Coordinates of C-alpha atoms in Angstrom, one line a residue:
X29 CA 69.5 -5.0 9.0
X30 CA 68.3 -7.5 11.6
X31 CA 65.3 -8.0 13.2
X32 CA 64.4 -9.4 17.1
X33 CA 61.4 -11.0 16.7
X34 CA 59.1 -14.0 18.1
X35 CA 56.9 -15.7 15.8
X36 CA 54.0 -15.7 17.9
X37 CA 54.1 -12.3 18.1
X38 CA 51.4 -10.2 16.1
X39 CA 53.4 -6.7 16.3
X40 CA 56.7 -9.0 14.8
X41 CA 54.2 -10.9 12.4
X42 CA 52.8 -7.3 11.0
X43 CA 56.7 -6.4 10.3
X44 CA 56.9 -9.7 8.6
X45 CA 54.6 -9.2 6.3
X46 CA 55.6 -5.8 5.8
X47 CA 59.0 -7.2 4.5
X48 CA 57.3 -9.9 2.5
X49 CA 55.0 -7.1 0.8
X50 CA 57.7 -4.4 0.2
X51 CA 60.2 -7.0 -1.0
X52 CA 63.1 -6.3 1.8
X53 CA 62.7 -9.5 3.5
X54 CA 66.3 -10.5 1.8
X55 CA 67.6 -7.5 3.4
X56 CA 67.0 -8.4 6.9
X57 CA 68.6 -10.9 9.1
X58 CA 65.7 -12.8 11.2
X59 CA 66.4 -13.6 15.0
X60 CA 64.7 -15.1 17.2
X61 CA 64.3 -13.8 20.7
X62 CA 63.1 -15.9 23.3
X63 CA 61.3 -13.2 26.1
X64 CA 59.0 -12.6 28.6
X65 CA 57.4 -9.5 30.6
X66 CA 59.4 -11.3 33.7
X67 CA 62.6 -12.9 32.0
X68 CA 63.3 -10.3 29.0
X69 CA 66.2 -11.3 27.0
X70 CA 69.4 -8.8 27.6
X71 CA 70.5 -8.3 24.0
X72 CA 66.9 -7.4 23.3
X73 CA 67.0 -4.9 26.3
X74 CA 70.2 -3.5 25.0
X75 CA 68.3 -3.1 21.4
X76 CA 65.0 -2.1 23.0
X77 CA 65.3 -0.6 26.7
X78 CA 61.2 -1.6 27.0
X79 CA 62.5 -5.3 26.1
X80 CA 59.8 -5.2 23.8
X81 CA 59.8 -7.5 20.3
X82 CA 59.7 -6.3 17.3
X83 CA 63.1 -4.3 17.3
X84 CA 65.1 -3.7 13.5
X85 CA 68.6 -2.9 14.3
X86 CA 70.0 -1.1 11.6
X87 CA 73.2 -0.5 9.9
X88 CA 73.8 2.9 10.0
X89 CA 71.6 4.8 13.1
X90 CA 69.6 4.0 16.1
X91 CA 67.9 0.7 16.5
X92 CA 64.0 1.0 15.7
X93 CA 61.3 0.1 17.8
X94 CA 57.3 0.3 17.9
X95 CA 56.1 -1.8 15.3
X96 CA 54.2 1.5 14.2
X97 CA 57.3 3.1 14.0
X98 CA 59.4 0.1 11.9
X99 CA 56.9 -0.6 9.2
X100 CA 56.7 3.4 8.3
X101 CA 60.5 3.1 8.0
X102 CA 59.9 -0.1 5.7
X103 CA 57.3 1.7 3.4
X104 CA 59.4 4.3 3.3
X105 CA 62.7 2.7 2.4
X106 CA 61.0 0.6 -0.5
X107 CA 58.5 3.4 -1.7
X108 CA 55.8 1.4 -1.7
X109 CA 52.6 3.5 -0.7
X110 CA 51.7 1.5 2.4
X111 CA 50.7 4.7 4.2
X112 CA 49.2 6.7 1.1
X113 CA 49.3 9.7 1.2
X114 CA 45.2 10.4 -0.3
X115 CA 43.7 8.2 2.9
X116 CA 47.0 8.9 5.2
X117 CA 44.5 9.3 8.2
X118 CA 42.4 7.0 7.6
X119 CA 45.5 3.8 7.4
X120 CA 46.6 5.8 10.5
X121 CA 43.6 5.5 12.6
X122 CA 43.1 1.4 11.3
X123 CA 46.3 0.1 11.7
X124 CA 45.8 2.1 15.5
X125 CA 42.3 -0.2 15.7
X126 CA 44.1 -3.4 14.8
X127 CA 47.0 -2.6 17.2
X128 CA 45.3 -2.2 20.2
X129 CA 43.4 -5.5 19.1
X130 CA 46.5 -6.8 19.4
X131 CA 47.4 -4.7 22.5
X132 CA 44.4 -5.9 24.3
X133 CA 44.7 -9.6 22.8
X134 CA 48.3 -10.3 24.5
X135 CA 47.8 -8.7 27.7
X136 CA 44.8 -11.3 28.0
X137 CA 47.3 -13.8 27.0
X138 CA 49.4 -12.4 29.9
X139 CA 47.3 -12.6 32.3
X140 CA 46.6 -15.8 31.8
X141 CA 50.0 -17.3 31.5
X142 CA 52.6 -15.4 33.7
X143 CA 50.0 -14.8 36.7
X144 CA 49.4 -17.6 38.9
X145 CA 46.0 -19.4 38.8
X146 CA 44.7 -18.2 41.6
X147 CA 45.1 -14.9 41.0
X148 CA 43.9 -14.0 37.5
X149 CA 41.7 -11.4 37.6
X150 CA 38.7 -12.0 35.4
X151 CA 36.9 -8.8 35.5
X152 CA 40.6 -7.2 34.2
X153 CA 40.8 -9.9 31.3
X154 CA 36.6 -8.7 30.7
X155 CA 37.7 -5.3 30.2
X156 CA 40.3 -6.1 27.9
X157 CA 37.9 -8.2 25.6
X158 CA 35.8 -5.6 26.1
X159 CA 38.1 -3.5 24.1
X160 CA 38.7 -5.8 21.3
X161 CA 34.5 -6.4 20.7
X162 CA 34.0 -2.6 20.3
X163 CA 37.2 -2.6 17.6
X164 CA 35.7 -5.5 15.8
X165 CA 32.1 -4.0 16.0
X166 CA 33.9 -0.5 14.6
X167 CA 35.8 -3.0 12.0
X168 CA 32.5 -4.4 10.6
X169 CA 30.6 -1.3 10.7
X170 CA 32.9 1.6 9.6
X171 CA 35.9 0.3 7.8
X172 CA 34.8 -2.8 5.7
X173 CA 35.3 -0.5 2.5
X174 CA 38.8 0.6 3.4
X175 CA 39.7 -2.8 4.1
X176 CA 38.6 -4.0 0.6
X177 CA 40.5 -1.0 -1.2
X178 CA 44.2 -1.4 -2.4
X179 CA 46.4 -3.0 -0.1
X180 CA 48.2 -0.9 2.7
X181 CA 49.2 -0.6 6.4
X182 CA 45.9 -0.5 8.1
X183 CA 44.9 -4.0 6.2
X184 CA 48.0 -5.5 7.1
X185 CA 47.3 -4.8 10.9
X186 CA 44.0 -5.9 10.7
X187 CA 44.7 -9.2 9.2
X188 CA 47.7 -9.6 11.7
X189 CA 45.2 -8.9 14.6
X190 CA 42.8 -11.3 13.4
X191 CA 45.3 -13.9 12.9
X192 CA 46.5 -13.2 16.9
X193 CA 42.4 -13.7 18.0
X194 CA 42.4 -17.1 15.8
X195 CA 46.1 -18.2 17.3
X196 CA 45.4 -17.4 21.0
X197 CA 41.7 -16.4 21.9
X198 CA 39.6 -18.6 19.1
X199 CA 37.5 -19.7 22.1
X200 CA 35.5 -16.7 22.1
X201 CA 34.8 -17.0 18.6
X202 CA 35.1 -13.5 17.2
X203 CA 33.6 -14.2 13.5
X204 CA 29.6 -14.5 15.0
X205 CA 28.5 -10.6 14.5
X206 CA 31.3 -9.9 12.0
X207 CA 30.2 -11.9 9.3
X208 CA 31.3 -9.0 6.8
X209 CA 34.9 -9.1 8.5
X210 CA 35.2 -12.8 8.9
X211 CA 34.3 -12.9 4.8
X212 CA 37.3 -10.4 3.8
X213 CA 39.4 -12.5 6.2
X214 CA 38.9 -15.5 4.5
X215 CA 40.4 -13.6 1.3
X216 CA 42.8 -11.5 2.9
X217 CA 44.6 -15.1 4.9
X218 CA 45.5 -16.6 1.8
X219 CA 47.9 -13.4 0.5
X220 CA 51.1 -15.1 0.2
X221 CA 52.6 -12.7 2.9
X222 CA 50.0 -14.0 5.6
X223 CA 50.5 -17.5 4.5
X224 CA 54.5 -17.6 4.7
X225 CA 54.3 -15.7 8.4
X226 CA 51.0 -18.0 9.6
X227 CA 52.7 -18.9 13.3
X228 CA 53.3 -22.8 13.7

């Protein structure tokens, strides 16, 4: 298998780790992709038609895409209970939390670096942080339990979207209020998976 990715990516760093913790990293040829919303790479569109990053192509079958939709394959091709079946909704419904986290995080990051100065439109860029406090708020309220149980996919997207806030948006300083979240953070970073994937 390979897999189009960018390291700065948090959708390509969640299927990272998702490699590292089902053990088919050795499996899977890593390339790098260099894309943009305006300049998308063409062997990436040919893989992807949304030119979108993660993308596994595989051996036998359709190329993958949707970093929702790649790390179910994952779990599933290693049988390794990342989407247990006992809490199924709930992993659902926080690695859908983290992802648009992540969603909200890099069309900030967008905004910001593909629209010229002049015309960045801060109320827009509001709205999307808007987004990400209520998750975090929902993060450190409802699901601080789930996310110290055993390890699965709605921890892994959660620690990937945190890792995105700290890489690009650390400014806004998204620990104060989420003291509880920041804490299992500070554990949950030094998994050997998050370390090895950490973006330069």
């Amino acid at each position: 298998m390979k897999l189009m990715k960018s390291d700065a990516s948090p959708f390509v760093r969640k299927v990272v780790v998702t490699l590292h913790e089902t053990g088919l990293l050795p499996e899977v040829t890593l390339i790098d992709v260099a894309t943009t919303p305006l300049a998308p790479d063409s062997a990436l569109i040919a893989a992807n038609p949304m030119g979108k990053i993660p993308a596994l192509l595989r051996d036998s079958g359709p190329t993958l895409y949707d970093s929702r939709v790649i790390c179910r394959y994952l779990d599933d091709r290693a049988g390794t209970a990342l989407y247990p079946q006992d809490r199924l909704w709930d992993t659902l419904t926080l690695e859908a939390t983290a992802d648009g986290i992540m969603e909200a995080a890099v069309l900030i990051t967008y905004e910001m670096r593909f629209r010229p100065a002049d015309m960045v439109f801060q109320d827009w860029i509001d709205g999307q942080w808007g987004k990400i406090a209520r998750a975090l708020d929902a993060l450190e309220t409802r699901w601080l339990s789930h996310l110290h149980g055993p390890l699965d996919m709605g921890q892994i997207a959660v620690g990937c979207a945190l890792g995105y806030l700290d890489l690009r948006h650390d400014v806004r300083g998204w620990r104060t209020g989420h003291e509880g979240l920041a804490d299992w953070y500070a554990g949950y970073a030094q998994r050997e998976s998050m370390q090895a994937t950490a973006p330069a």
